[in-house]
Coordinates of C-alpha atoms and ligand atoms in Angstrom, one line a residue:
A3 CA 0.1 0.0 0.0
A4 CA 1.2 2.8 -0.1
M5 CA 2.7 5.3 2.4
V6 CA 3.5 9.1 3.1
K7 CA 5.6 9.3 5.5
E8 CA 6.3 12.6 7.4
T9 CA 6.2 15.0 10.9
I10 CA 2.9 16.5 12.1
R11 CA 2.6 19.6 11.0
V12 CA 2.1 22.3 13.5
Y13 CA 0.4 25.5 13.1
A14 CA 0.0 28.7 15.4
R15 CA -2.7 30.9 15.4
V16 CA -3.1 34.1 17.6
K17 CA -6.7 35.3 19.0
P18 CA -7.6 38.9 18.2
L19 CA -6.7 40.9 22.1
G20 CA -9.9 41.7 23.6
R21 CA -10.3 45.5 24.2
R22 CA -8.9 45.7 27.9
Q23 CA -6.2 43.1 27.1
Q24 CA -3.1 44.6 26.1
A25 CA -1.2 42.3 24.7
A26 CA 2.8 41.4 24.9
I27 CA 5.7 41.8 22.6
Y28 CA 5.8 39.7 20.2
S29 CA 6.4 39.4 16.0
V30 CA 5.4 36.7 13.7
D31 CA 8.0 35.8 10.7
N32 CA 6.1 34.8 8.2
D33 CA 8.0 35.0 4.8
G34 CA 11.4 33.8 3.8
T35 CA 12.2 29.9 4.0
A36 CA 9.7 27.5 4.6
L37 CA 9.1 27.7 8.1
S38 CA 7.9 30.5 10.1
S39 CA 8.7 31.8 13.7
L40 CA 7.0 33.2 16.2
E41 CA 9.5 35.2 19.1
I42 CA 7.9 36.0 22.1
V43 CA 9.8 38.9 24.6
M44 CA 9.3 38.1 28.4
P45 CA 9.0 41.3 29.7
R46 CA 11.9 42.1 32.5
E47 CA 9.4 42.1 35.4
L48 CA 8.6 38.5 34.7
A49 CA 11.8 37.2 33.5
D50 CA 13.0 38.1 37.2
G51 CA 11.0 35.2 38.4
F52 CA 13.0 32.6 36.5
V53 CA 15.9 31.2 37.7
N54 CA 17.9 32.1 34.8
N55 CA 16.6 35.2 34.0
K56 CA 18.7 35.9 31.3
R57 CA 16.2 35.1 28.4
E58 CA 13.9 37.0 27.7
S59 CA 13.3 36.5 23.9
Y60 CA 11.4 33.1 23.0
K61 CA 11.5 31.7 19.1
F62 CA 9.6 29.0 18.2
K63 CA 9.7 27.3 14.9
F64 CA 6.0 26.9 13.2
Q65 CA 4.8 25.4 9.7
K66 CA 2.9 28.8 9.3
I67 CA 1.7 31.3 12.0
F68 CA -1.9 33.3 11.1
D69 CA -1.8 36.3 13.1
Q70 CA -4.7 38.3 14.7
E71 CA -5.9 39.2 11.7
E72 CA -6.2 36.0 9.7
K73 CA -10.1 34.7 8.9
Q74 CA -11.3 31.4 8.9
D75 CA -11.4 31.0 5.3
V76 CA -7.4 31.4 5.2
V77 CA -7.3 28.7 8.2
F78 CA -9.2 26.5 6.4
D79 CA -7.1 27.1 3.1
S80 CA -3.6 26.2 4.4
I81 CA -4.3 23.7 7.4
A82 CA -7.7 21.9 6.5
K83 CA -7.9 21.6 2.7
P84 CA -5.0 19.6 2.2
V85 CA -5.9 17.0 5.5
A86 CA -9.2 16.8 3.6
E87 CA -7.6 15.9 0.3
C88 CA -5.8 13.0 1.9
V89 CA -9.0 11.8 3.3
L90 CA -11.1 12.0 0.2
A91 CA -7.8 9.8 -0.9
G92 CA -8.4 7.0 1.7
Y93 CA -5.8 8.3 4.4
N94 CA -6.4 9.1 7.7
G95 CA -6.4 12.5 9.0
T96 CA -6.1 14.4 11.8
I97 CA -6.4 18.4 12.8
F98 CA -5.7 19.0 16.3
A99 CA -6.5 22.6 18.8
Y100 CA -4.4 22.7 21.4
G101 CA -4.1 25.6 23.8
Q102 CA -5.0 27.6 26.9
T103 CA -8.9 28.5 27.7
G104 CA -10.4 31.3 25.5
S105 CA -7.5 31.1 23.0
G106 CA -9.7 29.9 20.4
K107 CA -9.5 26.0 19.9
T108 CA -13.5 26.3 19.3
F109 CA -13.5 29.2 17.4
T110 CA -11.3 27.7 15.1
I111 CA -12.4 24.3 15.3
T112 CA -15.8 24.7 14.9
G113 CA -16.2 28.2 14.4
G114 CA -18.3 31.7 15.7
A115 CA -22.1 31.7 15.7
E116 CA -22.4 35.4 15.3
R117 CA -22.0 35.8 10.8
Y118 CA -21.5 33.0 9.1
S119 CA -17.7 33.8 7.9
D120 CA -16.7 32.8 11.3
R121 CA -17.9 29.1 10.5
G122 CA -14.6 27.4 11.4
I123 CA -12.8 24.0 10.0
I124 CA -15.8 21.1 10.9
P125 CA -18.5 23.1 8.7
R126 CA -15.8 24.2 6.3
T127 CA -14.4 20.5 5.4
L128 CA -18.4 18.9 5.4
S129 CA -18.5 22.0 2.3
Y130 CA -16.2 21.0 0.8
V131 CA -15.6 17.2 1.1
F132 CA -19.1 16.5 0.3
N133 CA -18.5 18.7 -2.7
K134 CA -15.7 16.9 -3.7
L135 CA -18.1 13.6 -3.6
Q136 CA -20.5 14.9 -5.4
K137 CA -18.6 15.0 -8.0
D138 CA -16.8 12.2 -8.3
S139 CA -18.6 10.1 -9.9
S140 CA -16.3 7.1 -10.6
K141 CA -16.6 6.0 -7.0
V142 CA -19.6 4.7 -4.4
Y143 CA -19.1 6.5 -1.1
T144 CA -20.5 6.2 2.4
T145 CA -20.3 8.6 4.7
H146 CA -20.8 8.8 8.2
V147 CA -19.6 10.8 11.0
S148 CA -19.5 10.4 15.1
Y149 CA -19.4 13.0 17.8
L150 CA -17.7 11.8 20.8
E151 CA -16.8 13.7 24.3
I152 CA -14.5 13.1 26.7
Y153 CA -14.6 14.3 30.5
N154 CA -13.1 13.3 33.2
E155 CA -11.3 9.9 31.2
C156 CA -15.3 8.9 30.2
G157 CA -16.4 8.8 26.8
Y158 CA -19.9 10.4 25.7
D159 CA -21.9 10.0 22.5
L160 CA -22.8 13.6 21.9
L161 CA -24.8 12.3 19.1
D162 CA -26.9 10.0 21.5
P163 CA -30.9 11.3 21.1
R164 CA -31.4 10.7 24.9
H165 CA -28.6 13.3 25.7
E166 CA -31.3 16.3 25.4
A167 CA -33.3 13.9 28.5
S168 CA -30.8 12.9 30.4
R169 CA -28.0 14.3 32.8
L170 CA -24.4 13.2 31.5
E171 CA -24.1 10.8 34.1
D172 CA -26.7 9.1 33.4
L173 CA -25.9 8.5 29.6
P174 CA -24.2 5.0 28.3
K175 CA -20.3 5.5 28.1
V176 CA -18.2 4.7 25.5
T177 CA -15.5 2.4 26.3
I178 CA -12.5 1.5 24.5
M179 CA -12.4 -1.7 23.1
E180 CA -9.3 -3.5 21.4
D181 CA -8.7 -6.2 19.1
A182 CA -6.2 -9.1 18.6
D183 CA -4.4 -6.4 15.5
Q184 CA -4.4 -4.1 18.8
N185 CA -7.2 -1.7 16.7
I186 CA -9.3 0.3 18.5
H187 CA -12.6 0.2 18.9
L188 CA -15.2 2.6 20.5
K189 CA -18.5 0.7 22.6
N190 CA -21.7 2.9 22.4
L191 CA -20.5 5.6 20.4
S192 CA -22.6 5.9 16.9
L193 CA -21.9 5.9 14.0
Q194 CA -24.4 8.4 12.1
Q195 CA -25.4 8.0 8.9
A196 CA -24.7 11.3 6.9
S197 CA -25.4 11.3 2.7
N198 CA -25.2 14.8 2.6
E199 CA -23.7 18.5 3.7
E200 CA -26.8 19.2 5.4
E201 CA -27.3 16.3 7.3
A202 CA -23.6 16.4 8.3
L203 CA -24.3 19.9 9.6
N204 CA -27.3 19.0 11.6
L205 CA -25.2 16.1 13.6
L206 CA -22.7 18.7 14.0
F207 CA -24.8 21.4 15.6
L208 CA -26.6 18.2 17.2
G209 CA -23.5 17.3 18.7
D210 CA -22.9 21.2 19.7
T211 CA -26.3 21.6 21.5
N212 CA -25.8 18.3 23.3
R213 CA -22.2 20.1 24.8
M214 CA -24.0 23.1 25.8
I215 CA -26.3 21.4 27.6
A216 CA -23.9 19.3 30.0
E217 CA -22.3 22.2 30.6
T218 CA -23.2 24.8 33.7
P219 CA -21.1 27.7 34.9
M220 CA -19.9 26.1 37.8
N221 CA -18.5 22.9 35.8
Q222 CA -16.9 24.5 32.9
A223 CA -17.0 21.3 30.7
S224 CA -15.9 22.8 27.2
S225 CA -12.4 23.8 29.2
R226 CA -12.3 20.8 30.8
S227 CA -13.1 17.9 28.0
H228 CA -12.1 16.7 24.7
C229 CA -14.6 16.9 22.0
I230 CA -13.8 14.6 18.7
F231 CA -15.5 15.0 15.4
T232 CA -15.3 12.4 13.0
L233 CA -15.8 11.7 9.4
H234 CA -15.9 8.3 8.0
I235 CA -15.2 7.7 4.6
S236 CA -15.9 4.8 2.8
S237 CA -15.0 4.4 -1.3
K238 CA -15.6 1.9 -3.9
E239 CA -15.4 1.8 -7.4
P240 CA -18.2 0.1 -9.2
G241 CA -17.0 -3.6 -10.0
S242 CA -14.0 -3.7 -7.8
A243 CA -13.3 -5.5 -4.9
T244 CA -11.0 -3.0 -3.0
L245 CA -12.6 -0.8 -0.1
R246 CA -11.0 2.4 0.8
R247 CA -11.8 3.6 4.2
S248 CA -10.3 6.9 6.0
K249 CA -11.3 9.1 8.9
L250 CA -10.7 12.5 9.7
H251 CA -10.9 13.5 12.9
L252 CA -11.8 17.3 13.9
V253 CA -10.7 17.3 17.8
D254 CA -11.0 20.4 20.0
L255 CA -9.1 19.6 23.4
A256 CA -9.8 20.5 26.8
G257 CA -8.0 23.8 28.2
S258 CA -3.9 23.3 28.2
E259 CA -3.5 25.8 31.1
R260 CA -1.8 25.0 33.7
V261 CA -1.2 25.7 38.0
A262 CA 2.3 26.2 39.4
K263 CA 3.2 23.6 41.7
T264 CA 2.5 25.4 45.1
G265 CA 5.7 25.9 47.2
V266 CA 7.8 25.6 44.6
G267 CA 8.9 29.5 43.9
G268 CA 10.7 30.2 40.3
H269 CA 10.2 27.0 38.9
L270 CA 6.8 28.5 37.1
L271 CA 7.2 27.5 33.8
T272 CA 8.7 23.8 33.8
E273 CA 7.4 22.2 37.1
A274 CA 3.9 23.9 36.3
K275 CA 0.9 20.9 36.1
Y276 CA -1.9 20.4 33.6
I277 CA -5.3 21.0 35.7
N278 CA -6.5 18.6 32.9
L279 CA -5.0 14.6 34.0
S280 CA -5.1 14.0 30.3
L281 CA -2.9 17.0 28.9
H282 CA -0.9 15.2 30.8
Y283 CA -1.0 11.7 29.5
L284 CA -0.8 13.6 26.3
E285 CA 2.1 15.5 26.6
Q286 CA 4.2 12.0 27.8
V287 CA 2.9 10.1 24.6
I288 CA 4.2 13.5 22.7
I289 CA 7.6 13.2 24.5
A290 CA 7.7 9.1 24.5
L291 CA 7.2 9.7 20.2
A292 CA 9.8 12.4 20.1
E293 CA 12.4 10.8 21.9
K294 CA 14.7 8.5 19.7
N295 CA 14.6 4.7 20.3
R296 CA 11.7 4.4 22.3
S297 CA 10.1 0.9 22.0
H298 CA 7.0 1.8 25.0
I299 CA 4.7 4.8 24.1
P300 CA 2.0 5.2 27.1
Y301 CA -1.0 5.1 24.6
R302 CA -3.2 3.5 27.5
N303 CA -2.9 5.7 29.9
S304 CA -6.0 7.4 29.1
M305 CA -9.2 7.6 26.9
M306 CA -8.1 10.5 24.7
T307 CA -4.9 8.9 23.7
S308 CA -6.0 5.7 23.3
V309 CA -8.7 7.2 21.1
L310 CA -5.9 9.4 19.0
R311 CA -3.2 6.8 19.1
D312 CA -3.7 5.9 14.9
S313 CA -3.0 10.1 14.9
L314 CA 0.1 10.0 17.3
G315 CA 2.9 8.5 15.6
G316 CA 0.7 6.1 13.5
N317 CA -1.2 6.1 10.2
C318 CA -2.5 9.2 10.3
M319 CA -1.7 12.4 8.4
T320 CA -1.8 15.0 11.2
T321 CA -2.0 18.7 11.8
M322 CA -1.7 20.3 15.3
I323 CA -3.0 24.0 15.7
A324 CA -1.2 25.9 18.8
T325 CA -4.0 28.6 19.7
L326 CA -2.2 31.4 21.7
S327 CA -4.2 34.4 23.4
I328 CA -1.0 36.7 23.2
D329 CA -2.0 39.1 26.4
K330 CA 0.4 39.9 29.1
R331 CA -1.5 38.1 31.7
N332 CA -1.3 34.8 29.0
I333 CA 2.8 34.9 28.3
E334 CA 3.8 32.0 30.3
E335 CA 0.8 29.4 29.0
S336 CA 1.6 31.2 25.4
I337 CA 5.1 30.0 25.9
S338 CA 4.6 26.3 26.9
T339 CA 1.6 25.9 24.4
C340 CA 4.3 26.7 21.6
R341 CA 7.2 24.6 24.0
F342 CA 4.8 21.7 23.4
A343 CA 3.8 22.5 19.9
Q344 CA 7.9 22.3 19.2
R345 CA 8.1 18.9 20.5
V346 CA 5.0 17.7 18.7
A347 CA 6.2 18.9 15.4
L348 CA 9.1 16.2 16.1
I349 CA 6.9 13.4 15.7
K350 CA 6.7 11.6 12.6
N351 CA 3.7 9.6 11.1
E352 CA 4.1 7.3 8.5
A353 CA 0.0 6.9 6.8
V354 CA -0.7 4.0 4.9
L355 CA -3.4 4.3 2.4
N356 CA -6.4 2.1 3.7
E357 CA -7.8 -0.1 1.8
E358 CA -9.2 -3.6 2.1
I359 CA -10.5 -6.4 0.1
D360 CA -13.8 -7.4 -0.2
P361 CA -13.8 -11.3 -1.3
R362 CA -17.4 -11.9 -2.1
L363 CA -16.4 -8.6 -4.8
L364 CA -13.1 -10.5 -5.7
I365 CA -14.8 -13.5 -6.5
V366 CA -17.1 -11.7 -8.9
Q367 CA -14.5 -9.9 -10.3
L368 CA -12.8 -12.9 -11.1
Q369 CA -15.1 -14.7 -12.5
K370 CA -15.8 -12.3 -14.9
E371 CA -12.0 -11.5 -16.1
I372 CA -12.4 -15.4 -16.9
Q373 CA -15.2 -14.8 -19.3
E374 CA -13.3 -11.8 -20.8
L375 CA -10.6 -13.8 -21.1
K376 CA -12.6 -16.9 -23.0
D377 CA -13.9 -14.4 -25.1
E378 CA -11.0 -12.8 -25.9
L379 CA -9.2 -16.1 -26.7
A380 CA -12.8 -17.3 -29.0
L381 CA -12.2 -14.1 -30.6
L382 CA -8.5 -14.8 -31.5
T383 CA -9.0 -18.5 -32.5
G384 CA -11.9 -18.2 -33.9
K385 CA -13.4 -20.7 -31.8
Q386 CA -15.3 -21.1 -28.4
I387 CA -13.2 -22.6 -26.2
T388 CA -15.4 -24.7 -23.9
S389 CA -13.3 -27.2 -20.9
E390 CA -14.1 -29.9 -22.7
L391 CA -11.8 -31.2 -26.1
S392 CA -14.6 -32.9 -28.3
Q393 CA -14.4 -36.3 -29.5
E394 CA -13.5 -35.2 -33.1
E395 CA -10.6 -32.9 -32.1
L396 CA -9.3 -35.8 -29.5
L397 CA -9.7 -38.1 -32.7
Q398 CA -8.1 -35.6 -34.4
L399 CA -5.0 -34.8 -32.0
D400 CA -4.4 -38.8 -32.0
E401 CA -4.2 -38.7 -35.2
L402 CA -0.7 -35.7 -35.6
I403 CA 0.7 -37.3 -32.4
E404 CA 0.9 -40.7 -34.8
T405 CA 1.7 -39.2 -37.4
F406 CA 4.9 -37.3 -35.3
L407 CA 5.4 -40.6 -33.9
E408 CA 5.9 -42.7 -37.0
D409 CA 7.5 -39.7 -38.7
N410 CA 11.3 -40.6 -38.9
D411 CA 12.1 -37.0 -40.2
P412 CA 14.0 -35.4 -36.9
D413 CA 13.1 -31.8 -37.9
S414 CA 9.4 -32.7 -37.8
T415 CA 7.2 -31.1 -35.6
L416 CA 4.5 -31.5 -33.7
D417 CA 2.1 -28.4 -34.2
V418 CA -1.2 -28.3 -32.1
G419 CA -1.9 -24.4 -32.5
A420 CA -1.4 -22.4 -29.3
D421 CA -4.8 -24.5 -27.2
T422 CA -3.4 -25.7 -23.6
R423 CA -5.8 -28.5 -23.6
K424 CA -4.8 -29.5 -26.6
I425 CA -1.2 -29.0 -25.6
K426 CA -1.9 -30.9 -22.3
Y427 CA -3.5 -33.8 -24.1
C428 CA -0.5 -34.4 -26.4
F429 CA 1.7 -34.6 -23.2
V430 CA -1.1 -37.0 -21.6
R431 CA -1.1 -39.0 -24.4
V432 CA 2.3 -39.5 -25.4
K433 CA 3.2 -40.3 -21.6
Q434 CA 0.2 -43.2 -22.1
L435 CA 2.0 -44.0 -25.2
M436 CA 5.0 -44.4 -23.5
K437 CA 4.0 -46.2 -20.8
H438 CA 2.4 -49.0 -23.3
S439 CA 5.6 -49.3 -25.0
T440 CA 7.2 -50.2 -21.9
M441 CA 4.8 -52.0 -20.7
S442 CA 4.5 -54.2 -23.6
D443 CA 8.7 -54.5 -23.8
K444 CA 8.1 -55.9 -20.6
K445 CA 5.3 -57.9 -21.5
L446 CA 7.7 -60.1 -23.8
L447 CA 10.4 -60.7 -20.5
S448 CA 7.6 -61.4 -18.7
Q449 CA 4.3 -62.6 -19.8
H450 CA 2.6 -63.2 -16.4
I451 CA 1.4 -59.7 -16.6
S452 CA -2.2 -59.6 -16.1
E453 CA -3.8 -59.9 -19.4
E454 CA -7.5 -58.7 -18.0
K455 CA -5.8 -55.1 -17.2
D456 CA -4.8 -54.9 -21.1
S457 CA -8.3 -55.8 -22.1
N458 CA -8.9 -51.6 -23.1
K459 CA -5.3 -51.3 -24.5
E460 CA -5.3 -54.6 -26.1
A461 CA -9.3 -52.4 -28.0
A462 CA -7.2 -49.4 -28.7
E463 CA -4.3 -51.9 -30.3
E464 CA -6.7 -53.2 -32.2
E465 CA -8.3 -49.9 -33.3
L466 CA -5.3 -48.2 -34.6
K467 CA -4.6 -51.5 -36.5
K468 CA -8.1 -51.0 -38.2
L469 CA -7.0 -47.2 -38.8
K470 CA -3.8 -48.6 -40.1
E471 CA -4.6 -50.6 -42.3
L472 CA -7.6 -48.3 -43.7
L473 CA -4.8 -45.7 -44.4
Q474 CA -3.1 -48.7 -46.0
Q475 CA -6.1 -49.6 -48.4
R476 CA -6.2 -46.2 -49.2
D477 CA -2.9 -44.9 -49.5
N478 CA -3.2 -48.0 -52.7
E479 CA -6.3 -45.8 -54.1
I480 CA -4.4 -43.1 -54.0
N481 CA -1.8 -44.3 -56.3
I482 CA -4.3 -46.2 -58.5
L483 CA -5.9 -43.2 -59.1
V484 CA -2.7 -41.2 -59.7
N485 CA -1.4 -43.7 -61.8
M486 CA -4.9 -42.9 -63.6
L487 CA -4.1 -39.6 -63.9
K488 CA -1.2 -39.6 -65.3
K489 CA -2.3 -41.8 -67.8
E490 CA -5.1 -39.6 -68.5
K491 CA -2.8 -36.6 -68.7
K492 CA -0.2 -38.4 -70.6
K493 CA -3.4 -39.2 -73.6
S494 CA -4.6 -36.0 -74.0
Q495 CA -0.6 -34.6 -74.3
D496 CA 0.2 -36.9 -76.9
A497 CA -3.7 -35.6 -78.4
L498 CA -2.6 -32.1 -77.7
F499 CA 0.7 -33.2 -79.2
Q500 CA -1.1 -34.5 -82.4
L501 CA -3.0 -31.3 -82.4
N502 CA 0.3 -28.9 -82.6
A503 CA 1.0 -31.1 -85.4
A504 CA -2.1 -30.7 -87.5
S505 CA -2.2 -27.0 -86.9
A506 CA 0.7 -25.1 -84.8
G507 CA -1.7 -23.2 -82.9
S508 CA -2.3 -22.6 -79.2
T509 CA -0.6 -24.3 -76.4
S510 CA -3.3 -23.1 -73.8
L511 CA -5.3 -26.3 -73.0
E512 CA -1.7 -27.0 -71.7
Q513 CA -1.4 -24.7 -69.4
S514 CA -5.4 -24.6 -68.4
L515 CA -4.6 -27.7 -66.8
P516 CA -4.7 -27.4 -63.5
L517 CA -3.0 -30.9 -62.3
H518 CA 0.5 -30.9 -60.3
L519 CA 0.5 -34.5 -59.7
E520 CA 4.1 -34.9 -59.4
E521 CA 3.9 -32.5 -56.5
S522 CA 2.1 -35.3 -54.8
Q523 CA 4.3 -38.1 -55.0
S524 CA 3.5 -39.6 -51.4
P525 CA -0.3 -40.3 -51.3
S526 CA -0.5 -41.1 -47.8
C527 CA 1.3 -37.2 -47.1
C528 CA -1.6 -35.8 -48.9
L529 CA -3.8 -37.3 -45.8
K530 CA -2.9 -34.9 -43.8
E531 CA -4.4 -32.1 -45.8
E532 CA -8.0 -33.8 -46.5
K533 CA -9.3 -31.7 -43.8
D534 CA -8.5 -29.0 -45.9
S535 CA -11.5 -28.3 -48.5
R536 CA -9.7 -26.0 -50.6
S537 CA -7.1 -28.6 -51.3
P538 CA -7.3 -30.1 -54.7
V539 CA -6.6 -33.8 -53.4
H540 CA -9.7 -33.8 -51.2
S541 CA -11.9 -34.7 -54.6
L542 CA -10.5 -37.8 -55.0
P543 CA -12.6 -39.9 -53.3
F544 CA -15.2 -38.3 -54.9
L545 CA -13.2 -39.1 -58.2
S546 CA -12.6 -42.9 -57.3
R547 CA -16.1 -43.1 -57.0
Q548 CA -17.0 -41.7 -60.6
Ligands
ADP5 P1 -11.9 28.4 23.0 O1 -12.0 26.9 23.1 O2 -10.0 27.9 23.5 O3 -11.3 28.3 24.7 P2 -13.0 29.6 22.3 O4 -13.1 29.3 20.5 O5 -14.4 29.7 23.2 O6 -11.8 29.7 22.9 O7 -12.6 31.9 22.1 C1 -12.9 32.6 23.2 C2 -13.4 33.6 22.8 O8 -13.0 34.3 21.3 C3 -14.3 33.4 22.0 O9 -15.9 34.0 22.0 C4 -14.5 33.6 20.6 O10 -15.5 33.7 19.6 C5 -13.5 34.2 20.6 N1 -11.9 34.6 19.4 C6 -11.5 33.2 19.4 N2 -10.9 33.7 18.3 C7 -11.0 34.4 17.8 C8 -10.8 34.7 16.3 N3 -9.6 34.1 15.1 N4 -11.4 36.0 15.6 C9 -12.3 36.3 16.8 N5 -13.3 36.0 17.6 C10 -11.9 35.2 18.4
MG6 MG1 -13.8 25.6 23.5

């Protein structure tokens, strides 16, 4: 299968500042080389809190940085469109947003509700994908949507219709199952069919509504939960047995804010801990993946890392968006988000084309291919090839074999044409004949070998003898006829000679004589051509009757 090996692409997006916010000192360098760089300057008073306070400026590399004024369509075009293309081609894809609460993760992934132009990556991707699928009539597509929320290590199906009536805790929990091939399956997560953009959007809205219902002011679920919207696409060319399946995960992670460990003054950035435990496990997985020669990756530690297992260091084209809320108070969080992003950028994924063969379809396909080959063969040979050779054909072959075996000319060949059934038959027949001849040799030495066994063979020999006699008889007949014709020719030549002598006229009669009997000196060789109706010799038996 086709395989694409590449590192996870990491982008940064800076949220516009609010009216009362004060911008931190940062600069974006987007032009020049393949990567862009973001520089964040730590103000003196903050840097003073560090053990090593000489570092004031932090530089981070990104695939591209979207500064405050960049709009949703631009973000979609450069981040999501390439991933959507991969998913359409049969690869898995993931886009995840990482950043502190309020930095623009949900705005980037889902979008803002106020303006249509604020639509985020999910609705734009759905629109793009369904538009592409509709235009492509070369394949049959099936599309499904699932929407999973992970809160406190528990999974919830956001598309579960019972959501509205029940509390989050009362809903059936989505659990992880692992099969023998270590593939992850999610129990209790529904896959809803969505045949077009509208159906998929309705499911997205349903999920987002359920997401808000679960949220109360006391329980800031949205900042503590991870939401994974997944589009499942399977495609098949008509008549093909190959099925392609791909998944596109669009992930809105929990807020990445950390709390400083109390009592450890100074080591603010390095010692801070995530509020969200599963982000801690995510970071551990990222660290393990970024390290060379690490054989064990702790995916199993949390539900989120298990679900995203393929997206991190696996079979997936993965993109991360680091969202930054770059006002003065958020400098530490912004720096730690960027640090996390730099580690993620080191991870290599191997995206493999997800193809599988449907055995039932394969059989149908092979049967069709056999019929096509048969038809082609029939066209080439001018004969309808059945699996069995006819009785007539077998007799003809026997004849050919015999002629071949009896021919002492070392250059003689046995030509049965390009028909494997005939070639096979000839080999079998020659083998039989060889066995028979060695058998009869043995018989001479040891007469006691049971006679009944050979009764069939004897009948065949009897038949052969008869045929040989018949052949001899025909040869004789032909010889007689040839002689007769020669005499006739002589007579007519004599008559001509006399005619010519009488009136020195034309020789046209001589030329029009069609018989070239001299060429047919061996009558038995003529027999071979008897099948050919155009052969002049064919009319000989008819002549003899005359
Ligand atoms: P998060 O999901 O990371 O907690 P949100 O996406 O909810 O953050 O963003 C917080 C607020 O900022 C929301 O009101 C959102 O509409 C607004 N916002 C975020 N990013 C942008 C942006 N690029 N342009 C305009 N408004 C934004
Ligand atoms: Mg959010």
